[in-house]
Structure formats: structure tokens, C-alpha cells
Short mmCIF file of C-alpha atoms in Angstrom, two decimals:
data_model
loop_
_atom_site.label_atom_id
_atom_site.label_comp_id
_atom_site.label_asym_id
_atom_site.label_seq_id
_atom_site.Cartn_x
_atom_site.Cartn_y
_atom_site.Cartn_z
CA UNK G 1 -14.04 -33.06 256.13
CA UNK G 2 -14.06 -29.21 255.66
CA UNK G 3 -14.98 -26.42 257.92
CA UNK G 4 -17.80 -24.28 257.09
CA UNK G 5 -18.19 -20.49 257.21
CA UNK G 6 -18.01 -19.03 260.58
CA UNK G 7 -16.18 -22.00 262.16
CA UNK G 8 -13.04 -20.01 262.54
CA UNK G 9 -11.05 -22.67 260.47
CA UNK G 10 -9.97 -22.64 256.92
CA UNK G 11 -11.64 -24.85 254.24
CA UNK G 12 -9.56 -27.13 252.12
CA UNK G 13 -6.80 -25.21 250.42
CA UNK G 14 -7.79 -24.59 246.87
CA UNK G 15 -5.21 -25.89 244.27
CA UNK G 16 -5.35 -24.46 240.78
CA UNK G 17 -3.40 -25.42 237.59
CA UNK G 18 -1.58 -22.71 235.90
CA UNK G 19 0.50 -22.79 232.67
CA UNK G 20 3.70 -23.09 234.87
CA UNK G 21 2.53 -25.34 237.72
CA UNK G 22 -0.11 -26.10 240.38
CA UNK G 23 -0.59 -23.42 243.29
CA UNK G 24 -2.23 -23.86 246.53
CA UNK G 25 -4.12 -20.92 248.18
CA UNK G 26 -6.38 -20.54 251.15
CA UNK G 27 -10.24 -20.42 251.64
CA UNK G 28 -11.74 -18.60 254.62
CA UNK G 29 -15.22 -19.75 253.79
CA UNK G 30 -16.15 -16.35 252.17
CA UNK G 31 -13.22 -15.79 249.91
CA UNK G 32 -10.42 -17.80 248.38
CA UNK G 33 -7.05 -16.29 247.67
CA UNK G 34 -3.77 -17.16 246.07
CA UNK G 35 -0.94 -14.80 246.91
CA UNK G 36 2.61 -14.49 245.52
CA UNK G 37 1.94 -16.34 242.30
CA UNK G 38 4.93 -15.86 240.09
CA UNK G 39 4.08 -14.65 236.67
CA UNK G 40 7.66 -13.93 235.41
CA UNK G 41 11.15 -15.13 236.19
CA UNK G 42 13.00 -13.10 238.97
CA UNK G 43 14.64 -10.11 237.09
CA UNK G 44 18.12 -10.61 238.41
CA UNK G 45 21.65 -10.54 236.91
CA UNK G 46 21.37 -10.25 233.11
CA UNK G 47 17.51 -9.96 233.39
CA UNK G 48 17.73 -6.94 235.77
CA UNK G 49 16.93 -4.39 232.98
CA UNK G 50 15.55 -6.73 230.44
CA UNK G 51 11.91 -7.56 229.34
CA UNK G 52 10.15 -10.08 231.66
CA UNK G 53 10.61 -13.79 230.80
CA UNK G 54 8.32 -16.75 231.48
CA UNK G 55 9.05 -18.40 234.83
CA UNK G 56 10.63 -21.89 235.06
CA UNK G 57 7.78 -24.48 235.50
CA UNK G 58 7.57 -26.10 238.78
CA UNK G 59 6.69 -29.73 239.48
CA UNK G 60 5.53 -29.64 243.13
CA UNK G 61 2.49 -27.67 244.21
CA UNK G 62 3.61 -24.09 244.98
CA UNK G 63 2.63 -22.47 248.37
CA UNK G 64 0.43 -19.38 247.36
CA UNK G 65 -0.70 -18.66 250.82
CA UNK G 66 1.61 -15.75 251.45
CA UNK G 67 2.41 -12.62 249.37
CA UNK G 68 5.65 -12.35 247.38
CA UNK G 69 8.40 -9.71 247.89
CA UNK G 70 7.79 -6.06 246.97
CA UNK G 71 9.96 -4.60 244.34
CA UNK G 72 13.10 -3.08 245.92
CA UNK G 73 12.47 0.63 246.37
CA UNK G 74 14.00 3.56 248.44
CA UNK G 75 12.29 4.51 251.61
CA UNK G 76 10.88 8.03 252.04
CA UNK G 77 9.79 9.16 255.47
CA UNK G 78 7.41 11.80 253.94
CA UNK G 79 5.51 8.86 252.30
CA UNK G 80 4.98 6.15 254.90
CA UNK G 81 3.70 3.13 253.03
CA UNK G 82 3.05 -0.35 254.59
CA UNK G 83 4.22 -2.44 251.68
CA UNK G 84 2.65 -5.64 253.18
CA UNK G 85 5.69 -7.59 252.27
CA UNK G 86 9.45 -7.53 252.49
CA UNK G 87 11.41 -6.28 249.55
CA UNK G 88 13.28 -8.62 247.38
CA UNK G 89 14.32 -9.35 243.64
CA UNK G 90 11.77 -12.10 243.14
CA UNK G 91 9.01 -9.49 242.87
CA UNK G 92 7.20 -10.29 239.68
CA UNK G 93 4.23 -11.96 241.31
CA UNK G 94 0.46 -11.34 241.55
CA UNK G 95 -2.37 -12.00 243.93
CA UNK G 96 -5.82 -13.45 243.11
CA UNK G 97 -9.10 -13.30 245.09
CA UNK G 98 -12.41 -15.03 244.32
CA UNK G 99 -15.48 -15.69 246.41
CA UNK G 100 -15.59 -19.24 247.92
CA UNK G 101 -18.32 -20.34 245.69
CA UNK G 102 -16.51 -19.53 242.55
CA UNK G 103 -15.80 -22.54 240.26
CA UNK G 104 -13.32 -22.85 237.26
CA UNK G 105 -16.10 -22.74 234.70
CA UNK G 106 -17.86 -19.61 236.04
CA UNK G 107 -16.26 -17.07 233.73
CA UNK G 108 -16.62 -14.08 235.97
CA UNK G 109 -15.43 -10.74 235.05
CA UNK G 110 -11.83 -9.96 236.11
CA UNK G 111 -10.35 -6.76 237.64
CA UNK G 112 -6.68 -6.27 237.39
CA UNK G 113 -5.22 -3.68 239.87
CA UNK G 114 -1.94 -1.64 239.14
CA UNK G 115 -0.89 0.21 242.28
CA UNK G 116 0.37 3.81 242.43
CA UNK G 117 3.40 5.34 244.04
CA UNK G 118 5.00 7.88 241.67
CA UNK G 119 6.40 4.97 239.61
CA UNK G 120 8.87 4.42 242.49
CA UNK G 121 7.00 3.19 245.52
CA UNK G 122 4.39 0.67 246.58
CA UNK G 123 3.36 -2.90 246.12
CA UNK G 124 0.44 -5.11 245.19
CA UNK G 125 0.44 -6.49 248.78
CA UNK G 126 -0.30 -3.23 250.48
CA UNK G 127 -3.06 -3.95 253.09
CA UNK G 128 -5.16 -1.16 251.51
CA UNK G 129 -5.38 -3.46 248.32
CA UNK G 130 -6.56 -6.70 249.97
CA UNK G 131 -9.17 -7.85 247.49
CA UNK G 132 -11.50 -9.64 250.01
CA UNK G 133 -14.16 -6.91 250.19
CA UNK G 134 -14.37 -6.62 246.39
CA UNK G 135 -14.41 -10.31 245.82
CA UNK G 136 -16.61 -11.56 248.60
CA UNK G 137 -20.01 -10.94 246.79
CA UNK G 138 -18.83 -13.19 243.84
CA UNK G 139 -19.20 -10.47 241.22
CA UNK G 140 -15.67 -10.53 240.06
CA UNK G 141 -12.24 -12.14 240.35
CA UNK G 142 -9.76 -9.64 241.75
CA UNK G 143 -6.03 -9.59 240.67
CA UNK G 144 -3.35 -7.23 242.02
CA UNK G 145 0.07 -6.99 240.26
CA UNK G 146 3.52 -6.16 241.20
CA UNK G 147 5.75 -4.57 238.59
CA UNK G 148 9.32 -3.09 238.56
CA UNK G 149 9.55 0.50 240.07
CA UNK G 150 12.08 3.31 239.95
CA UNK G 151 15.30 2.64 238.09
CA UNK G 152 14.37 -1.13 237.70
CA UNK G 153 11.11 -0.27 235.84
CA UNK G 154 11.21 3.37 234.59
CA UNK G 155 14.95 4.10 233.82
CA UNK G 156 15.52 3.98 230.06
CA UNK G 157 19.04 2.60 229.63
CA UNK G 158 18.31 1.19 226.18
CA UNK G 159 20.64 3.73 224.41
CA UNK G 160 23.53 2.44 226.45
CA UNK G 161 23.28 -1.22 225.32
CA UNK G 162 26.50 -3.05 224.38
CA UNK G 163 27.32 -6.17 222.63
CA UNK G 164 27.53 -7.87 225.96
CA UNK G 165 24.67 -6.20 227.94
CA UNK G 166 21.25 -5.30 226.48
CA UNK G 167 18.95 -2.81 228.30
CA UNK G 168 15.24 -2.42 227.34
CA UNK G 169 12.66 0.43 227.80
CA UNK G 170 9.51 0.85 229.86
CA UNK G 171 10.11 -2.35 231.91
CA UNK G 172 7.50 -1.46 234.36
CA UNK G 173 4.91 -1.41 231.37
CA UNK G 174 6.28 -4.53 229.99
CA UNK G 175 5.79 -6.33 233.38
CA UNK G 176 2.17 -5.22 233.50
CA UNK G 177 1.65 -6.36 229.93
CA UNK G 178 3.14 -9.71 230.70
CA UNK G 179 0.95 -10.08 233.88
CA UNK G 180 -2.07 -9.32 231.65
CA UNK G 181 -0.92 -12.09 229.30
CA UNK G 182 -0.74 -14.36 232.42
CA UNK G 183 -4.35 -13.37 233.31
CA UNK G 184 -5.53 -14.02 229.75
CA UNK G 185 -3.87 -17.64 229.70
CA UNK G 186 -4.66 -18.65 233.37
CA UNK G 187 -7.54 -16.85 234.92
CA UNK G 188 -10.23 -19.24 233.61
CA UNK G 189 -8.73 -21.70 236.08
CA UNK G 190 -9.60 -19.38 238.90
CA UNK G 191 -13.11 -18.86 237.61
CA UNK G 192 -12.54 -15.76 235.50
CA UNK G 193 -13.47 -14.68 232.05
CA UNK G 194 -10.34 -13.77 229.93
CA UNK G 195 -12.60 -11.92 227.60
CA UNK G 196 -13.78 -9.54 230.38
CA UNK G 197 -10.74 -8.01 232.07
CA UNK G 198 -10.92 -4.53 233.46
CA UNK G 199 -7.50 -2.90 234.08
CA UNK G 200 -7.74 -0.37 236.83
CA UNK G 201 -5.18 1.80 238.76
CA UNK G 202 -4.59 5.02 240.61
CA UNK G 203 -1.90 7.68 240.33
CA UNK G 204 1.11 6.06 238.68
CA UNK G 205 -1.07 2.97 238.29
CA UNK G 206 -3.64 5.15 236.56
CA UNK G 207 -0.76 6.57 234.31
CA UNK G 208 -0.06 3.01 233.38
CA UNK G 209 -3.70 2.44 232.42
CA UNK G 210 -3.86 5.54 230.13
CA UNK G 211 -0.39 4.66 228.68
CA UNK G 212 -1.46 1.15 227.85
CA UNK G 213 -4.67 2.33 226.42
CA UNK G 214 -2.43 4.17 223.77
CA UNK G 215 -0.24 1.09 223.22
CA UNK G 216 -0.88 -1.41 220.36
CA UNK G 217 1.00 -3.99 222.55
CA UNK G 218 -2.05 -4.03 224.98
CA UNK G 219 -4.68 -4.82 222.28
CA UNK G 220 -6.93 -7.59 223.32
CA UNK G 221 -5.42 -7.84 226.88
CA UNK G 222 -8.21 -5.92 228.62
CA UNK G 223 -11.80 -5.07 227.65
CA UNK G 224 -12.36 -2.06 229.92
CA UNK G 225 -10.27 0.38 231.94
CA UNK G 226 -10.53 2.60 234.90
CA UNK G 227 -7.94 5.42 235.50
CA UNK G 228 -8.12 7.05 238.87
CA UNK G 229 -6.02 10.28 239.21
CA UNK G 230 -3.86 9.46 236.19
CA UNK G 231 -0.91 11.77 235.46
CA UNK G 232 -1.51 11.09 231.83
CA UNK G 233 0.92 13.65 230.48
CA UNK G 234 3.73 12.60 232.61
CA UNK G 235 5.19 10.58 229.76
CA UNK G 236 8.70 11.84 228.31
CA UNK G 237 10.71 11.69 225.24
CA UNK G 238 13.90 9.65 224.55
CA UNK G 239 16.30 12.65 224.91
CA UNK G 240 14.88 13.52 228.41
CA UNK G 241 15.03 9.91 229.48
CA UNK G 242 18.58 9.49 228.21
CA UNK G 243 19.64 12.49 230.24
CA UNK G 244 18.09 10.93 233.41
CA UNK G 245 19.86 7.61 232.57
CA UNK G 246 23.22 9.42 232.19
CA UNK G 247 22.65 11.25 235.64
CA UNK G 248 21.91 7.82 237.14
CA UNK G 249 25.14 6.40 235.73
CA UNK G 250 27.10 9.43 237.03
CA UNK G 251 25.60 9.06 240.47
CA UNK G 252 26.76 5.31 240.47
CA UNK G 253 30.17 6.42 239.12
CA UNK G 254 29.80 4.21 236.05
CA UNK G 255 31.23 5.56 232.89
CA UNK G 256 29.47 4.88 229.64
CA UNK G 257 32.07 2.30 228.65
CA UNK G 258 31.60 0.45 231.90
CA UNK G 259 27.83 0.00 231.66
CA UNK G 260 28.53 -3.87 231.47
CA UNK G 261 28.95 -3.64 235.28
CA UNK G 262 25.51 -2.30 235.79
CA UNK G 263 23.50 -5.60 236.15
CA UNK G 264 25.81 -6.66 239.04
CA UNK G 265 25.76 -3.16 240.86
CA UNK G 266 24.95 -3.64 244.53
CA UNK G 267 21.26 -3.19 245.35
CA UNK G 268 22.15 -0.60 248.02
CA UNK G 269 23.90 1.58 245.40
CA UNK G 270 21.10 1.28 242.88
CA UNK G 271 18.56 2.22 245.49
CA UNK G 272 20.65 5.25 246.73
CA UNK G 273 20.89 6.57 243.14
CA UNK G 274 17.22 5.99 242.57
CA UNK G 275 16.44 8.02 245.67
CA UNK G 276 18.74 10.93 244.91
CA UNK G 277 17.22 11.45 241.39
CA UNK G 278 13.68 10.88 242.63
CA UNK G 279 14.33 13.89 245.00
CA UNK G 280 16.30 16.07 242.87
CA UNK G 281 14.66 16.00 239.41
CA UNK G 282 11.27 17.60 240.42
CA UNK G 283 13.21 20.33 242.42
CA UNK G 284 15.35 21.07 239.30
CA UNK G 285 12.45 20.88 236.81
CA UNK G 286 9.21 21.33 238.65
CA UNK G 287 6.29 19.32 237.23
CA UNK G 288 8.45 16.44 236.03
CA UNK G 289 9.31 13.13 237.63
CA UNK G 290 12.69 11.18 237.48
CA UNK G 291 10.98 8.00 236.54
CA UNK G 292 8.00 7.66 234.17
CA UNK G 293 6.94 5.83 231.03
CA UNK G 294 8.72 7.10 227.95
CA UNK G 295 7.89 7.28 224.11
CA UNK G 296 10.11 4.61 222.88
CA UNK G 297 8.42 3.93 219.50
CA UNK G 298 7.77 0.34 220.74
CA UNK G 299 5.57 -0.19 223.73
CA UNK G 300 4.74 3.54 223.79
CA UNK G 301 4.60 4.75 220.16
CA UNK G 302 3.49 8.32 220.92
CA UNK G 303 2.25 10.48 223.90
CA UNK G 304 -0.95 8.83 225.27
CA UNK G 305 -2.96 12.07 225.36
CA UNK G 306 -1.85 12.82 221.76
CA UNK G 307 -2.96 9.23 220.69
CA UNK G 308 -6.26 9.71 222.55
CA UNK G 309 -6.96 13.10 220.90
CA UNK G 310 -6.15 11.54 217.54
CA UNK G 311 -8.80 8.89 218.16
CA UNK G 312 -6.27 5.97 218.16
CA UNK G 313 -6.53 4.60 221.67
CA UNK G 314 -7.80 1.07 222.32
CA UNK G 315 -11.58 0.98 221.91
CA UNK G 316 -12.63 -0.16 225.37
CA UNK G 317 -15.01 1.72 227.79
CA UNK G 318 -13.18 3.92 230.31
CA UNK G 319 -13.86 5.37 233.67
CA UNK G 320 -11.56 8.35 234.37
CA UNK G 321 -11.43 10.90 237.07
CA UNK G 322 -9.69 12.75 239.85
CA UNK G 323 -10.14 13.91 243.37
CA UNK G 324 -11.24 17.45 244.34
CA UNK G 325 -8.24 18.33 246.40
CA UNK G 326 -5.45 16.29 244.68
CA UNK G 327 -2.54 18.61 245.56
CA UNK G 328 -3.38 18.75 249.29
CA UNK G 329 -1.63 15.44 250.03
CA UNK G 330 1.58 16.77 248.47
CA UNK G 331 1.52 19.92 250.47
CA UNK G 332 0.73 17.89 253.67
CA UNK G 333 3.77 15.69 252.99
CA UNK G 334 5.93 18.63 252.03
CA UNK G 335 6.72 16.64 248.82
CA UNK G 336 8.31 18.25 245.77
CA UNK G 337 6.58 15.90 243.44
CA UNK G 338 3.82 18.61 242.65
CA UNK G 339 4.79 22.27 242.18
CA UNK G 340 2.69 24.20 244.62
CA UNK G 341 4.66 27.32 245.56
CA UNK G 342 4.53 30.27 243.29
CA UNK G 343 8.35 30.06 242.49
CA UNK G 344 7.83 26.32 241.62
CA UNK G 345 4.86 27.08 239.41
CA UNK G 346 6.67 29.90 237.64
CA UNK G 347 9.63 27.63 236.97
CA UNK G 348 7.36 24.95 235.70
CA UNK G 349 5.65 27.29 233.14
CA UNK G 350 8.99 28.74 232.05
CA UNK G 351 10.13 25.04 231.33
CA UNK G 352 6.99 24.32 229.37
CA UNK G 353 7.37 27.49 227.36
CA UNK G 354 11.03 26.67 226.57
CA UNK G 355 10.33 23.11 225.53
CA UNK G 356 7.06 23.84 223.75
CA UNK G 357 7.39 27.37 222.29
CA UNK G 358 4.17 27.03 220.15
CA UNK G 359 1.99 26.18 223.10
CA UNK G 360 -0.64 28.75 224.25
CA UNK G 361 -0.25 28.83 227.94
CA UNK G 362 -2.94 30.37 230.20
CA UNK G 363 -2.36 34.00 231.16
CA UNK G 364 -2.37 35.33 234.72
CA UNK G 365 -5.67 36.87 234.04
CA UNK G 366 -7.14 33.44 232.86
CA UNK G 367 -5.72 31.69 235.86
CA UNK G 368 -7.06 34.39 238.16
CA UNK G 369 -10.42 33.98 236.65
CA UNK G 370 -10.40 30.07 236.85
CA UNK G 371 -9.28 30.07 240.48
CA UNK G 372 -11.12 33.22 241.77
CA UNK G 373 -11.99 32.82 245.46
CA UNK G 374 -9.32 30.17 246.16
CA UNK G 375 -6.82 32.35 247.91
CA UNK G 376 -4.21 34.91 246.68
CA UNK G 377 -2.27 32.40 244.75
CA UNK G 378 -3.71 29.60 242.54
CA UNK G 379 -0.90 27.17 243.47
CA UNK G 380 -2.87 24.35 244.82
CA UNK G 381 -5.53 24.46 242.03
CA UNK G 382 -2.87 24.80 239.31
CA UNK G 383 -0.81 21.86 240.71
CA UNK G 384 -3.89 19.73 240.88
CA UNK G 385 -5.16 20.54 237.36
CA UNK G 386 -1.92 20.47 235.37
CA UNK G 387 -0.95 17.28 237.15
CA UNK G 388 -4.18 15.31 237.14
CA UNK G 389 -7.48 17.11 236.25
CA UNK G 390 -6.68 18.58 232.96
CA UNK G 391 -4.81 15.55 231.60
CA UNK G 392 -7.85 13.38 232.50
CA UNK G 393 -10.15 15.74 230.60
CA UNK G 394 -7.87 15.97 227.59
CA UNK G 395 -7.69 12.09 227.52
CA UNK G 396 -11.51 11.74 227.98
CA UNK G 397 -12.10 14.32 225.19
CA UNK G 398 -10.18 12.07 222.78
CA UNK G 399 -11.10 8.57 224.02
CA UNK G 400 -14.72 9.37 223.77
CA UNK G 401 -14.56 9.23 220.05
CA UNK G 402 -13.58 5.47 220.12
CA UNK G 403 -15.42 4.15 223.23
CA UNK G 404 -17.84 5.24 226.00
CA UNK G 405 -16.11 7.42 228.69
CA UNK G 406 -17.44 7.88 232.25
CA UNK G 407 -15.96 10.99 234.01
CA UNK G 408 -16.11 11.48 237.86
CA UNK G 409 -14.72 13.74 240.56
CA UNK G 410 -14.29 12.33 244.05
CA UNK G 411 -15.40 15.02 246.61
CA UNK G 412 -16.14 13.15 249.74
CA UNK G 413 -13.99 13.72 252.80
CA UNK G 414 -14.48 12.81 256.42
CA UNK G 415 -14.54 15.44 259.25
CA UNK G 416 -11.07 14.53 260.24
CA UNK G 417 -9.60 14.95 256.81
CA UNK G 418 -11.39 18.37 256.42
CA UNK G 419 -9.99 19.36 259.82
CA UNK G 420 -6.42 18.77 258.83
CA UNK G 421 -6.93 20.46 255.49
CA UNK G 422 -6.53 17.38 253.26
CA UNK G 423 -10.11 17.09 252.16
CA UNK G 424 -10.60 14.82 249.12
CA UNK G 425 -6.84 14.68 248.62
CA UNK G 426 -4.80 12.50 246.26
CA UNK G 427 -5.41 8.73 246.98
CA UNK G 428 -8.25 9.37 249.43
CA UNK G 429 -10.75 7.40 247.28
CA UNK G 430 -8.77 4.20 247.62
CA UNK G 431 -10.24 2.87 250.88
CA UNK G 432 -13.80 3.42 249.32
CA UNK G 433 -12.91 1.54 246.06
CA UNK G 434 -11.47 -1.34 248.02
CA UNK G 435 -13.87 -1.43 250.93
CA UNK G 436 -11.03 -1.35 253.45
CA UNK G 437 -12.14 1.72 255.29
CA UNK G 438 -10.35 1.43 258.68
CA UNK G 439 -6.77 0.38 258.52
CA UNK G 440 -6.15 -0.53 262.02
CA UNK G 441 -6.71 1.16 265.47
CA UNK G 442 -4.14 4.07 264.68
CA UNK G 443 -6.07 4.99 261.53
CA UNK G 444 -7.43 8.51 262.19
CA UNK G 445 -9.70 8.97 259.18
CA UNK G 446 -12.98 8.32 260.96
CA UNK G 447 -12.00 9.54 264.52
CA UNK G 448 -14.37 12.52 264.28
CA UNK G 449 -17.13 10.49 262.64
CA UNK G 450 -18.27 9.80 259.02
CA UNK G 451 -18.01 6.05 258.97
CA UNK G 452 -21.56 5.52 258.32
CA UNK G 453 -21.67 7.82 255.30
CA UNK G 454 -18.11 6.54 254.22
CA UNK G 455 -19.53 2.97 254.24
CA UNK G 456 -22.44 4.13 251.95
CA UNK G 457 -20.00 5.88 249.63
CA UNK G 458 -17.84 2.86 249.47
CA UNK G 459 -20.77 0.53 248.65
CA UNK G 460 -21.83 2.88 245.83
CA UNK G 461 -18.34 3.07 244.25
CA UNK G 462 -17.85 -0.61 244.45
CA UNK G 463 -21.23 -1.34 242.94
CA UNK G 464 -20.43 0.92 240.16
CA UNK G 465 -16.91 -0.42 239.53
CA UNK G 466 -17.99 -4.00 239.74
CA UNK G 467 -20.95 -3.37 237.33
CA UNK G 468 -18.63 -1.58 234.89
CA UNK G 469 -16.33 -4.70 234.99
CA UNK G 470 -19.20 -6.82 234.16
CA UNK G 471 -21.07 -4.86 231.56
CA UNK G 472 -19.05 -1.94 230.48
CA UNK G 473 -21.63 0.41 232.16
CA UNK G 474 -21.13 1.83 235.69
CA UNK G 475 -24.66 1.46 237.08
CA UNK G 476 -25.18 2.23 240.69
CA UNK G 477 -27.42 0.82 243.38
CA UNK G 478 -31.21 1.15 242.84
CA UNK G 479 -32.25 4.70 243.21
CA UNK G 480 -28.92 6.24 242.45
CA UNK G 481 -28.57 8.69 239.51
CA UNK G 482 -27.63 7.31 236.13
CA UNK G 483 -24.02 8.04 235.22
CA UNK G 484 -24.27 9.22 231.69
CA UNK G 485 -21.13 8.87 229.20
CA UNK G 486 -18.98 11.99 228.88
CA UNK G 487 -19.75 13.82 225.51
CA UNK G 488 -18.92 17.21 224.19
CA UNK G 489 -22.46 18.28 224.42
CA UNK G 490 -22.89 18.06 228.07
CA UNK G 491 -19.71 16.57 229.58
CA UNK G 492 -21.74 14.71 232.27
CA UNK G 493 -19.56 14.07 235.32
CA UNK G 494 -20.43 12.01 238.41
CA UNK G 495 -19.66 13.91 241.58
CA UNK G 496 -19.00 11.37 244.30
CA UNK G 497 -19.82 12.84 247.71
CA UNK G 498 -22.27 12.26 250.58
CA UNK G 499 -24.71 11.85 247.88
CA UNK G 500 -23.85 11.13 244.29
CA UNK G 501 -24.95 13.69 241.67
CA UNK G 502 -24.48 14.03 237.96
CA UNK G 503 -23.33 17.50 236.86
CA UNK G 504 -22.93 18.87 233.46
CA UNK G 505 -19.50 20.36 232.60
CA UNK G 506 -18.18 21.14 236.19
CA UNK G 507 -14.81 22.06 234.58
CA UNK G 508 -15.98 24.73 232.19
CA UNK G 509 -13.82 27.52 233.79
CA UNK G 510 -10.84 25.23 233.82
CA UNK G 511 -11.19 24.28 230.25
CA UNK G 512 -11.55 28.04 229.40
CA UNK G 513 -8.34 28.83 231.26
CA UNK G 514 -6.22 25.93 229.98
CA UNK G 515 -7.63 25.79 226.46
CA UNK G 516 -7.23 22.82 224.21
CA UNK G 517 -3.41 22.66 224.18
CA UNK G 518 -1.98 19.66 225.93
CA UNK G 519 0.75 20.57 228.42
CA UNK G 520 3.53 18.10 228.74
CA UNK G 521 7.28 17.98 228.87
CA UNK G 522 8.25 16.66 225.47
#
């Protein structure tokens, strides 16, 4: 006997066969979920800096009613994140949500989420990313993925490999690829269609999306992509990554001829070194991150924006966009991750000029024209545009030669967010994408109103994202404007606000100032 919807009791726990063993989830009468499903072996000991490996098969039915551990990561009081799970080595797990009426033969579109966090922070189990609201209507299967972070996922130690110890590059990317392979091989058992998989992510997760769009290793693993606030040009070369790796070893006190000790280094020491470089690198070289994907000639054969502009990205439909006030969050947190102050911006431009002497950088007059009326210094706008907006435009300009591209800008902000000068800051679109608008009684977002409008904004975004996953076209609810593909002739862009509008070429002034040269630290 099973309990029906609204009875306050769970239905029979759904058991699904995967390639490695059976997993038991929960069904609340509206949504079924399976959490903490292992897709790769725990990356411990000799596997700590190695590519992911298949998990050991299990005989008994595995409990998938609780989330798995988050990847070990340093804490930062400036960036308070509820990981939704304890940290631990056995972190290569994923979570699946499906409506209660979903059956294995349904072949519903699948949406695979890659979380953000500057390639150092976050988890698939953050309460914000609970997939219930996206899955409950039955339009799609929702999957959220953990991957290795910081020094575990984006420190390139490959040049330090020895006969005894092998290190591999871009482990965080390899984890996501491995999870996508798991989805391809297993999602049909959950009611999903392995031929209709949309990879979506925000911030560092968006960067993973644009990077994998430029990776032949990802071919066939997803049929559509959504990149929210992607730092698409924050991808570095092997010499820079080797320098960071050397600093990491120096911080740990491990000489080059002692790297065989590294897989057994204490977790506390690794996290302390991770945090130190995470803090120091963007201060020493504004505009750069300590940990990010690298051009390794393998998973990442070239810079993603360069691949896009050469028309060589994977030919799948793409939604790509940013938020109106991206940099405001970093100012609010007093974070050095984005160069906002005039000295930091000057140092960033000097670094770009030194590393790319042939690049035509915008002049002060061009910047002044582009950012006229936005204060005496263009710092906030420059930080937003060099970090997120222009890389997204550059990527869109290239990718639209191989597949449809839909560009957006998220402008909506509640009265409270406007009052505290955040506005439509970095990551503020996430509650609306996930339909998780109020995160507990202490969440101040709607304290001054805006919940009714915010609910409508969320419904429109979720409708467009889900329809895109199903058909490759981001159609909105009835009566909403048609979101046209982004093309050179009109550069149609969806402006998401109290009301959605489609505007032609809203970035004309920015493009004139920044030109066609791609700014990146190579």
C-alpha cells in the first residue's frame, strides 16, 4: 500500500538499476529523487590527481536518499555558502530529480547542472540547486553534479609526473565529462533521454560549459548548452599553470624531487595551500584566478573563445548571457577576484599588454565613451565586461556560425537588492532559474517586496530553459516575446526584467570600445 500525494507520507522508495548497481531514492508524491549516486571511484591516495575511474560495482541496493559529500574546499567568510553536505573525499556523486509520474521508458529531456564557485567553492547539493521545482512539472529530468575543485580539480601538476606518481590535467573537467558519460549510459533508467541532454551552469560552471563546447572529448555527450555568466576567457596556458603548481608545491614545502609525497599530503595542508593561492594570485595579477581550466592539448586543445571564433565549437544550440551588475557582488564581498579599483584595473591592463603586445586595448577615451554617465571611474563596468559580458559576446559571435545562439541579459532585482546596491549582481538569477526563491526565514531578498513579480520572472525563465532543453528553442509562456537567435545583423538579446523584452544590439557601445580582439591571459 502506498501513500498518495498530500498524505504527508512518502510513496514506495523508487529503486533504479544503474550500470554499477541498484539505487533506492525517495518519492514524495510529486517528485522522485536519488541523491549521492556515485558516478566515479573516490579520488583518494594514488587517484587524488588522476582522471576519474569507474566505481566499484555494488551488490546490495545502495541508499540514495541523502546527498553525498561536497568536494573538500577552503572556507571563505566573505563567500558564505551552504554546501548542503559535509565535505569529504568520496565526492564524485550526483543527484537526480524526476516527477513522480515519470517512468523508465518516458525519454524525457535531461538537464545536467554544473555549479559555480570560482573553480574552488560550492557543491551540487547546495539548497539553492534542489531540483524539485524544475522537475515537478514532468518536463525534464534534472541532474546536479559534484566535481573536484581548487587544487584537486584545477591545479595542473602534470609536468611534475614521475615514474611512480602520475598527475593529470583539468581533473574538474574530466569529472564533468565522466558524469556526462554516466548520464548517457544510465539516465534512461530514470526516465531520461540520453540523446537530449542540456548541459547548464553558472559562473565557473558556465566556464566549464563554454570550455567543453570547445572540447572534442565532449562530442555527443550533450545536445544543447546554457552558459550563465561564463568567464569564458579565464582559461590559461601551460606555462602559467606550471607556475601556479610550483607555487603550490613551495607553499606545501615539497621539492620537485619529492612530489611522490603529494598524494599522501594531509588534507588540511592541501586546503591551506589552496586558500593561500586563491587569495594571493588575483591580488598579484588582477583579472586572473589561481585555479581554472588550462589549454592542455588534450581535454582543452585551444582557448575556448578562439575555438568558437574559428567556428570549431560543438554544433549544439546555446543560451548564453550575463547579469546587468555582475561586479556588484564582488564589491559587496570585498573580494579581489574581480579588479574593480582603478589601481587593480590599471595593473590588469598592463599585464594584458605585456603578455599580448599585439592586442589593441581600448583607450581611456573609448572606455570613457562606453561608460559615460556611470561615475568618475568605469571600474565596475570594466570589471563586469572584461570578466563576463565581453567574453560571452565574443563566444556568441563565433558559436552562432555552427549552431543557434540565444543571448540574454538578466536585469531584474528586488527592491532590497537595489537598496543595498547589488541590483542584478552576479548569481542573482539563480533562484529564478531553479524556482527556489526564498531560502529560509533569514533570506532578506524579498523583505521589501517583489515576490509576486519575482515569481513571474522565475516562471518565465524556467519555461524558456525547459523548452530549450526539450526542443532547442527557448520559447516562453503564451504572450511572451519571441526570443530570436543572436545574429550579426541584429544581435537580438532577451532582456529579463519585470517584463521580458527583446532588444537589438544592446552592447553596441561596449563592442565599439572593446573591439574584436579577445582579451585573455595566455
